[in-house]
Amino acid sequence: MTEKFKWWMKTVVYQIYPRSFKDTTGNGIGDLQGVIEKLDYLQELGIETIWFSPFFKSPQADHGYDITDFCDIAPEYGSMSDFDKLLKEMHDRDMKMVLDFVLNHTSVEHPWFKESASSRDDPKRDWYIWRDGKKSGGKKPPNNWKTMTGGSAWLYYDNTDQWVYFHFLPSMIDLNYRNPEVKKTMFNVMRFWLDKGVDGFRLDILHAIYEDEQLRNDTFTWQILPSDKNTATLFRTHKYDLNLPETYDFAMELRKVMDEYEPERFLVGEVDGTVEQLKKYYGPKNNGLHMLFLFEFTSTPFNPYKYADIINRIEKNFPFPYTPTYVFGNHDRMRFISILNENVQKAKLAATMQLTLRGVPFIYYGEEIGMPNTKFKLRTSQDPIGRKFSWIPISQIKILGFSLTRDGCRTPMQWTDKFNAGFSPENCETWLRVSDSYKKINVAREIKNLGSLLNCYRRLLKIRRENIILQEGKFEFIEMKNLKKKCLAYRRIHNNQEIFIYLNFSKDFLKLDCPVKKPTLLFSTLANRVALNVNSNNNIMKLTPFEGIIFS
Ligand code: GLC
């Protein structure tokens, strides 16, 4: 396939959770003006694209994923003119903006839903999925479907004696995409933002868009915990409510809307499923979604052998021109550095890998300074999921990379060592408690320290930006025979030029064959290493514990 590299195939995306990034009004909640103030920081870090979690009108039952107006800004975050200013400031810096698009559902408070729920004859009735129960008088829901978070997926409304379907939480009800009016309206929501100039969308739980028309009962599985390899969870396979053939077609319809616009913009989908299912979203001719989140790193132990296996599968299943993504964390997952037991050396090594693989890296705010996951009580959690599971005695399962309250990965950004970590003015209470780690882990402190994680990200992003081989080069593993459990090595190749990446995953010094005679060191996780010394007799080079290097 002869397809040129487009800007989005090699960009670097940073995810901002607006509620927690920077508060300029003193209400304890981050806002758009706060993001504007921090754009220089992000530009200096080397970020090219920013994806924003939703800042649209919402009662905030699920912190913005429950929307009441898709084309307006929630007042706690600012106004439409703040948005316009933010977009302009970003474009002036050559940065791209990606919005979160929650197509699957609306808030239960959305005027569309209120109308729809009001009577069986309401013109908006068919905008949602209403069905009769199995017995009259609200006795039994239409089928056995469960939500992604457990419990029946049907909510009974006695005013019309019918049930309505929702996939996630009862505060968010699924739209009915079999109704062409709904589709048309939501495509126009996309155009509304595209006309303003936004550069892409992140598609929230896209795999849940369609459900089986006949509402066939779901099937049983022994799988309890969610996995990044299939959709089964809590004893249900989710065969009839996720990844329906209609949803793959829908991905291509979304692409067509995007293709109305120049210059090219992109879609990245949040979808769960098997690799075969995921591949279908890219479209048979790469004419579906531009990218999908590939989440496996978020739930895989730090191990070169296991990481190599994921990379191998990604390269095999999504070869060029398909664009893979490399994701270590987001607002739903445990913070990556906490899976690494807060080990900064390991985080540097992982970042070196993430930013030198073929594809698009996604960096979650605070990941660049090593913000850890914070413990919160489930019962008093801000996150509705945490409250829902408050009867469970444990709150997190590190090995699987998730915690039952997502509050832990959403704490305010740690800018300084001042009270409130420089996120909010000192005299106010932040919406979520600031992590106790802020005295030691904060931007101001890390900027000054050349050996910090933040400066490691900066150096890596600079090298990536300056080096077309790292952006566009082919990927190839270097066989490490007896060192599979200690080391990961690969090369990137572009127009006969090569760059090598060697990563020592062990706590020991490693002696390795150097693939070139006189290597030029481009980067080391050790900030003070200036050269790569190779023994001229046997061509052996030495890596320090957990060191990662890039050289040509
Ligand atoms: C996605 C979002 C998550 C949200 C859910 C419902 O998984 O990432 O934060 O709660 O969808 O919209």
XYZ file of C-alpha atoms and ligand atoms in Angstrom:
564
model
C 0.000 0.000 0.000
C 1.449 3.340 -0.907
C 0.124 5.725 1.641
C 2.038 8.738 2.840
C 2.464 9.563 6.477
C -0.207 12.033 7.518
C 0.273 14.393 10.439
C -1.987 12.383 12.738
C -0.094 9.137 12.109
C 2.952 10.479 13.918
C 1.582 13.016 16.354
C 1.936 12.866 20.137
C -1.297 13.201 22.105
C -1.652 14.500 25.642
C -4.925 13.898 27.477
C -6.259 16.677 29.670
C -8.947 15.924 32.215
C -10.142 19.552 32.373
C -11.613 19.262 35.845
C -8.174 18.543 37.262
C -5.737 20.527 35.154
C -5.712 24.131 36.331
C -8.305 26.166 38.216
C -8.214 29.916 37.582
C -11.529 30.897 39.207
C -10.966 29.446 42.665
C -13.955 27.090 42.628
C -11.694 24.069 43.048
C -12.448 22.860 39.516
C -10.117 23.189 36.541
C -11.233 25.367 33.628
C -10.505 26.289 30.018
C -8.712 29.482 30.965
C -6.444 27.303 33.106
C -5.553 25.206 30.077
C -4.772 28.361 28.091
C -2.361 29.423 30.843
C -0.565 26.095 30.637
C -0.265 25.803 26.861
C 3.306 27.096 26.920
C 4.200 24.376 29.394
C 2.722 21.750 27.072
C 4.398 23.203 24.029
C 7.766 23.211 25.761
C 7.159 19.624 26.791
C 6.762 18.817 23.096
C 3.065 17.998 22.916
C 1.505 18.340 19.469
C -2.114 17.309 20.049
C -4.370 17.602 23.085
C -7.421 15.444 23.712
C -9.826 16.967 26.213
C -12.164 14.869 28.309
C -15.663 16.404 27.998
C -16.260 19.988 29.097
C -19.777 20.221 27.679
C -22.942 21.065 29.611
C -23.586 18.329 32.113
C -24.956 17.692 35.594
C -21.572 15.967 36.179
C -23.020 12.699 37.452
C -20.163 11.017 35.563
C -18.013 14.149 35.449
C -18.939 15.252 31.998
C -19.591 11.948 30.251
C -23.270 12.626 30.995
C -24.076 15.452 28.595
C -27.116 17.748 28.438
C -25.955 19.904 25.515
C -23.411 18.626 23.006
C -22.822 22.089 21.558
C -22.258 24.175 24.657
C -19.672 24.512 27.409
C -20.401 23.722 31.081
C -20.245 27.039 32.967
C -17.813 25.686 35.570
C -15.281 25.243 32.771
C -15.940 28.561 31.007
C -17.871 29.857 28.019
C -17.938 29.332 24.285
C -15.714 32.350 23.875
C -13.164 30.726 26.220
C -13.364 27.687 23.983
C -12.796 29.756 20.844
C -9.856 31.432 22.503
C -8.387 28.099 23.573
C -8.667 26.716 20.057
C -7.054 29.811 18.575
C -4.229 29.785 21.130
C -3.602 26.134 20.340
C -3.634 26.614 16.577
C -1.362 29.639 16.917
C 1.104 27.272 18.552
C 0.595 24.693 15.827
C -1.122 22.361 18.258
C -4.155 20.248 17.379
C -7.317 19.845 19.405
C -9.207 16.589 19.859
C -12.594 16.595 21.587
C -14.243 13.768 23.458
C -17.407 12.772 21.619
C -19.895 10.845 23.716
C -22.130 9.496 20.969
C -23.497 6.522 22.799
C -25.654 8.218 25.411
C -26.970 11.441 26.876
C -27.546 12.470 30.431
C -30.877 11.456 31.850
C -31.309 15.230 32.287
C -30.900 15.991 28.583
C -34.016 17.755 27.209
C -34.184 15.078 24.485
C -34.520 12.374 27.108
C -36.947 14.292 29.243
C -39.197 14.714 26.223
C -38.738 11.106 25.217
C -39.651 9.868 28.684
C -42.717 12.080 28.928
C -45.105 9.935 26.890
C -45.262 7.053 24.473
C -46.380 9.408 21.699
C -43.695 12.023 22.149
C -41.887 12.785 18.851
C -38.578 12.039 20.614
C -39.813 8.702 22.016
C -37.841 6.704 19.488
C -34.611 8.622 20.143
C -33.951 6.151 22.946
C -34.613 2.426 23.241
C -37.935 1.893 25.007
C -39.453 -1.548 25.330
C -42.304 -3.258 27.135
C -41.331 -5.388 30.083
C -41.822 -9.114 30.068
C -44.729 -8.708 32.408
C -46.961 -5.687 32.666
C -46.779 -3.403 35.668
C -42.993 -3.141 35.461
C -42.454 -6.652 36.786
C -39.590 -7.826 34.545
C -37.170 -6.042 32.175
C -37.326 -6.943 28.469
C -34.260 -9.248 28.602
C -31.286 -10.301 30.748
C -28.816 -7.632 29.601
C -26.448 -6.236 32.185
C -24.607 -2.934 32.062
C -20.846 -2.677 31.763
C -20.747 -1.887 35.458
C -23.119 -4.707 36.514
C -26.863 -4.767 37.255
C -29.762 -4.758 34.823
C -29.350 -2.543 31.768
C -33.015 -1.512 31.890
C -34.678 1.267 33.813
C -38.416 1.225 34.419
C -40.585 4.331 33.944
C -44.019 3.833 35.422
C -45.613 6.843 33.719
C -45.480 4.953 30.414
C -45.081 1.420 31.810
C -41.960 0.805 29.686
C -38.267 0.157 30.179
C -35.426 2.148 28.689
C -31.991 0.764 27.862
C -28.646 2.087 29.183
C -25.225 0.540 28.849
C -23.170 2.269 31.518
C -24.959 4.001 34.402
C -28.650 4.890 34.935
C -27.712 8.583 34.809
C -26.815 8.114 31.134
C -29.292 6.651 28.653
C -28.325 5.151 25.284
C -29.406 6.908 22.117
C -31.143 4.862 19.446
C -28.963 4.915 16.326
C -31.506 2.889 14.365
C -33.417 6.146 14.217
C -32.006 8.163 11.272
C -32.904 11.437 12.954
C -30.579 10.652 15.861
C -27.758 9.823 13.496
C -28.285 12.982 11.500
C -28.387 15.126 14.622
C -25.186 13.656 16.036
C -23.350 13.932 12.718
C -24.313 17.587 12.755
C -22.868 17.906 16.261
C -19.587 16.722 14.749
C -19.865 19.273 11.959
C -20.582 22.012 14.492
C -17.156 21.454 16.099
C -15.364 20.647 12.861
C -16.615 23.936 11.410
C -15.043 25.662 14.383
C -11.790 24.008 13.426
C -11.270 21.131 15.871
C -8.857 18.524 14.569
C -10.370 15.287 15.746
C -12.557 13.309 18.096
C -12.013 10.637 20.671
C -15.069 8.395 20.477
C -16.364 7.315 23.864
C -17.426 3.625 24.200
C -18.070 3.408 20.493
C -18.465 -0.363 20.591
C -21.736 0.097 22.503
C -23.523 2.138 19.812
C -25.815 -0.617 18.523
C -27.666 -3.416 20.275
C -29.307 -6.512 18.868
C -32.609 -5.504 17.294
C -34.354 -8.655 18.539
C -32.976 -8.116 22.084
C -31.754 -11.717 22.323
C -30.630 -12.704 25.813
C -26.924 -12.372 26.590
C -24.876 -15.529 27.150
C -23.069 -16.717 30.272
C -19.303 -16.811 30.829
C -17.154 -17.597 33.857
C -15.166 -14.412 33.300
C -15.761 -11.932 36.112
C -13.115 -9.253 35.703
C -12.889 -7.063 32.628
C -9.961 -7.671 30.306
C -8.336 -5.808 27.441
C -8.658 -8.870 25.240
C -12.444 -9.308 25.011
C -15.723 -7.786 26.131
C -16.758 -10.378 28.720
C -17.146 -9.251 32.303
C -19.217 -10.021 35.393
C -20.367 -13.408 33.989
C -21.679 -11.938 30.721
C -20.182 -12.135 27.220
C -21.952 -8.987 25.949
C -22.507 -10.733 22.659
C -25.619 -8.800 21.725
C -24.920 -5.329 23.052
C -21.314 -4.721 21.960
C -19.417 -4.769 18.666
C -22.404 -5.412 16.414
C -21.819 -5.450 12.625
C -23.858 -2.240 12.409
C -21.310 -0.547 14.672
C -18.436 -1.282 12.266
C -20.476 0.240 9.437
C -21.152 3.196 11.666
C -17.394 3.752 12.082
C -17.179 4.154 8.329
C -20.074 6.596 8.286
C -18.276 8.683 10.905
C -15.174 8.638 8.748
C -17.170 9.953 5.805
C -18.233 12.961 7.863
C -14.590 13.592 8.780
C -13.573 13.266 5.133
C -15.805 16.221 4.243
C -13.100 18.371 5.853
C -9.657 19.544 4.816
C -6.974 19.406 6.049
C -7.423 15.868 7.300
C -8.575 15.318 10.881
C -8.759 12.122 12.862
C -10.953 9.791 14.903
C -9.672 7.617 17.708
C -12.055 5.045 19.103
C -12.459 3.729 22.599
C -13.563 0.190 21.861
C -13.138 -3.102 23.681
C -13.007 -6.466 22.021
C -10.841 -9.164 20.527
C -8.180 -8.153 18.003
C -10.439 -9.397 15.202
C -13.197 -7.134 16.421
C -10.893 -4.152 16.855
C -9.491 -4.529 13.347
C -12.936 -4.126 11.870
C -13.167 -0.574 13.173
C -10.243 0.478 11.008
C -12.354 -0.503 7.999
C -11.521 -2.996 5.231
C -9.630 -0.336 3.270
C -8.419 1.700 6.218
C -11.580 3.719 5.642
C -12.968 3.507 9.163
C -11.542 4.996 12.324
C -8.054 6.427 11.951
C -6.956 4.884 15.255
C -8.124 2.875 18.236
C -6.839 2.853 21.751
C -4.794 -0.281 22.345
C -4.924 -0.677 26.082
C -2.917 -3.803 26.852
C 0.053 -1.994 28.378
C -2.184 -0.622 31.111
C -2.768 -4.121 32.461
C 0.522 -5.872 31.695
C 3.313 -6.282 34.231
C 6.591 -4.484 33.525
C 8.376 -7.242 31.675
C 10.277 -7.039 28.369
C 9.097 -10.436 27.246
C 5.442 -9.552 27.779
C 5.849 -6.089 26.290
C 7.573 -7.578 23.229
C 4.654 -9.927 22.809
C 2.186 -7.012 22.761
C 4.306 -5.034 20.308
C 4.659 -8.083 18.080
C 0.923 -8.576 17.955
C 0.312 -4.894 17.324
C 2.821 -4.806 14.473
C 1.339 -7.981 13.005
C -2.282 -6.923 13.268
C -1.960 -3.224 12.504
C 0.888 -2.883 9.976
C 1.442 0.386 8.125
C -0.683 2.245 6.973
C -2.760 1.219 10.001
C -1.753 3.379 12.928
C -1.392 1.759 16.322
C -1.576 3.704 19.562
C 0.460 3.296 22.715
C -1.513 4.012 25.858
C -0.234 3.694 29.440
C -3.082 5.358 31.285
C -6.173 7.511 31.161
C -8.935 8.858 33.398
C -10.418 5.371 33.887
C -7.278 3.399 34.672
C -4.856 3.247 37.527
C -1.912 5.594 37.070
C 0.846 3.803 35.198
C 3.657 4.679 37.572
C 1.734 3.039 40.399
C 1.636 -0.220 38.453
C 5.440 0.204 38.354
C 5.451 0.633 42.142
C 6.311 4.302 41.734
C 9.697 3.428 40.297
C 10.859 6.450 38.285
C 13.639 4.559 36.518
C 11.104 2.084 35.203
C 8.814 4.927 34.155
C 11.647 6.511 32.163
C 12.366 3.236 30.453
C 8.713 2.686 29.580
C 8.431 6.252 28.245
C 11.493 5.646 26.060
C 9.733 2.652 24.602
C 6.372 4.401 24.202
C 7.868 7.362 22.352
C 10.040 5.357 19.981
C 7.570 2.749 18.742
C 5.723 3.132 15.455
C 2.393 4.798 16.131
C 0.805 7.449 18.262
C 1.623 7.708 21.966
C -1.049 8.977 24.357
C 0.243 10.658 27.519
C -2.207 11.170 30.363
C -1.814 14.475 32.223
C 0.619 14.137 35.121
C 2.165 10.966 33.672
C 5.136 13.079 32.614
C 5.941 13.971 36.226
C 5.074 10.563 37.654
C 1.899 11.463 39.533
C 0.914 8.360 41.480
C -2.505 6.843 41.986
C -4.115 8.143 45.182
C -6.234 6.057 47.515
C -9.840 7.153 48.094
C -12.633 5.522 50.040
C -15.195 3.911 47.795
C -18.193 5.002 49.853
C -17.397 8.719 49.648
C -15.873 8.570 46.214
C -16.718 11.306 43.687
C -16.709 8.703 40.958
C -20.131 7.022 40.742
C -18.467 3.697 39.940
C -16.602 3.829 43.249
C -19.839 4.382 45.136
C -21.545 1.607 43.226
C -18.879 -0.877 44.331
C -18.515 0.433 47.867
C -19.575 -2.979 49.257
C -16.361 -4.538 47.906
C -13.625 -4.675 50.555
C -10.696 -3.870 48.239
C -10.509 -0.720 46.180
C -7.818 -1.564 43.649
C -6.240 -4.466 41.802
C -2.816 -3.291 40.786
C -1.923 -6.213 38.631
C -4.929 -5.587 36.377
C -4.302 -1.862 36.346
C -7.635 -0.749 37.650
C -9.111 0.598 40.802
C -12.783 0.548 41.685
C -12.901 4.285 42.105
C -11.434 6.309 39.292
C -10.870 9.255 41.649
C -7.365 7.926 42.282
C -6.123 8.764 38.782
C -8.005 12.072 38.501
C -6.407 14.129 41.261
C -5.452 17.756 40.575
C -2.337 18.353 38.488
C 0.697 18.994 40.652
C 2.250 22.220 39.450
C 4.138 23.385 42.550
C 4.851 22.454 46.168
C 2.510 25.177 47.433
C -0.801 24.417 49.134
C -3.241 22.918 46.567
C -0.182 22.082 44.464
C -0.597 25.276 42.450
C -3.739 23.791 40.892
C -6.228 26.032 42.714
C -5.693 29.222 44.649
C -4.643 28.416 48.224
C -7.807 29.506 49.975
C -10.181 27.072 48.320
C -11.057 23.413 48.470
C -10.265 21.357 45.393
C -12.997 19.085 44.002
C -10.791 16.083 44.693
C -8.100 15.906 47.318
C -4.617 16.685 46.004
C -2.258 13.707 46.239
C 0.041 13.850 49.269
C 2.937 13.389 46.901
C 2.764 16.976 45.587
C 5.612 18.305 47.746
C 8.049 15.990 46.011
C 6.350 15.432 42.705
C 5.482 18.657 40.921
C 6.278 20.443 37.685
C 8.206 23.352 39.238
C 10.612 21.031 40.996
C 11.075 18.630 38.098
C 11.752 21.351 35.568
C 14.816 22.356 37.574
C 16.181 18.852 37.816
C 17.826 17.645 34.630
C 17.508 14.038 35.754
C 13.756 14.206 36.437
C 11.085 12.186 34.697
C 9.668 15.390 33.221
C 12.980 16.276 31.605
C 13.274 12.733 30.343
C 9.935 13.161 28.529
C 11.080 16.514 27.171
C 14.304 15.103 25.815
C 12.502 12.140 24.285
C 9.863 14.279 22.639
C 12.523 16.551 21.207
C 14.387 13.662 19.651
C 11.190 12.244 18.244
C 10.221 15.624 16.789
C 13.632 16.165 15.207
C 13.976 12.708 13.807
C 11.936 11.514 10.875
C 13.233 7.971 11.381
C 11.474 7.821 14.737
C 8.300 9.277 13.301
C 8.017 7.361 10.067
C 10.535 4.544 10.188
C 9.684 0.871 9.857
C 9.869 -1.090 13.080
C 12.004 -4.219 13.508
C 12.900 -6.207 16.618
C 16.531 -7.081 17.308
C 16.735 -10.660 18.511
C 18.071 -10.814 22.076
C 18.355 -14.612 22.291
C 19.237 -15.311 25.937
C 18.249 -11.920 27.233
C 14.543 -11.978 26.517
C 13.676 -11.544 30.153
C 16.049 -8.629 30.666
C 16.174 -6.557 27.561
C 14.173 -5.261 24.649
C 15.839 -3.933 21.521
C 14.590 -2.745 18.154
C 15.487 -0.568 15.231
C 13.554 1.969 13.211
C 14.443 2.162 9.532
C 13.744 4.946 7.075
C 15.348 5.431 3.641
C 18.227 3.112 4.554
C 18.949 4.968 7.741
C 18.579 3.304 11.099
C 18.065 4.255 14.687
C 18.496 1.733 17.475
C 16.627 1.541 20.764
C 17.999 -0.684 23.537
C 16.100 -0.991 26.804
C 17.515 -2.693 29.881
C 14.593 -3.962 31.944
C 16.758 -5.464 34.659
C 18.338 -4.145 37.813
C 21.713 -5.435 36.621
C 24.347 -3.958 34.371
C 24.021 -5.513 30.942
C 26.758 -6.152 28.430
C 25.416 -6.254 24.914
C 26.672 -6.503 21.354
C 26.519 -3.118 19.740
C 25.057 -3.331 16.211
C 27.301 -0.522 14.862
C 31.003 0.184 15.104
C 30.980 3.799 16.200
C 27.573 4.586 17.642
C 26.301 8.131 18.048
C 24.312 8.414 21.250
C 21.098 10.377 20.771
C 19.519 9.785 24.140
C 19.886 7.944 27.404
C 17.485 7.770 30.323
C 20.590 8.732 32.301
C 20.590 12.469 31.754
C 24.318 12.819 32.266
C 25.504 10.150 29.876
C 27.302 11.857 27.012
C 28.551 8.939 24.928
C 28.109 5.277 24.309
C 31.435 3.572 24.815
C 31.959 0.431 22.852
C 34.852 -1.912 23.499
C 36.844 -1.881 20.268
C 37.984 -5.502 20.680
C 34.660 -7.226 21.100
C 32.143 -4.495 20.204
C 30.415 -4.748 23.576
C 28.519 -1.861 25.106
C 27.311 -1.612 28.668
C 23.904 -0.477 29.917
C 23.322 0.524 33.528
C 20.299 -0.893 35.454
C 16.987 0.124 33.856
C 18.771 2.263 31.323
C 17.262 2.956 27.922
C 19.313 4.334 25.050
C 18.692 5.591 21.545
C 21.585 5.702 19.100
C 22.468 5.589 15.422
C -15.832 5.807 28.811
C -15.153 6.940 29.554
C -15.542 6.884 30.998
C -17.042 7.078 31.090
C -17.766 6.052 30.241
C -19.189 6.438 30.019
O -15.351 4.581 29.176
O -13.775 6.870 29.355
O -14.887 7.822 31.777
O -17.435 6.963 32.418
O -17.219 5.902 28.954
O -19.287 7.533 29.169
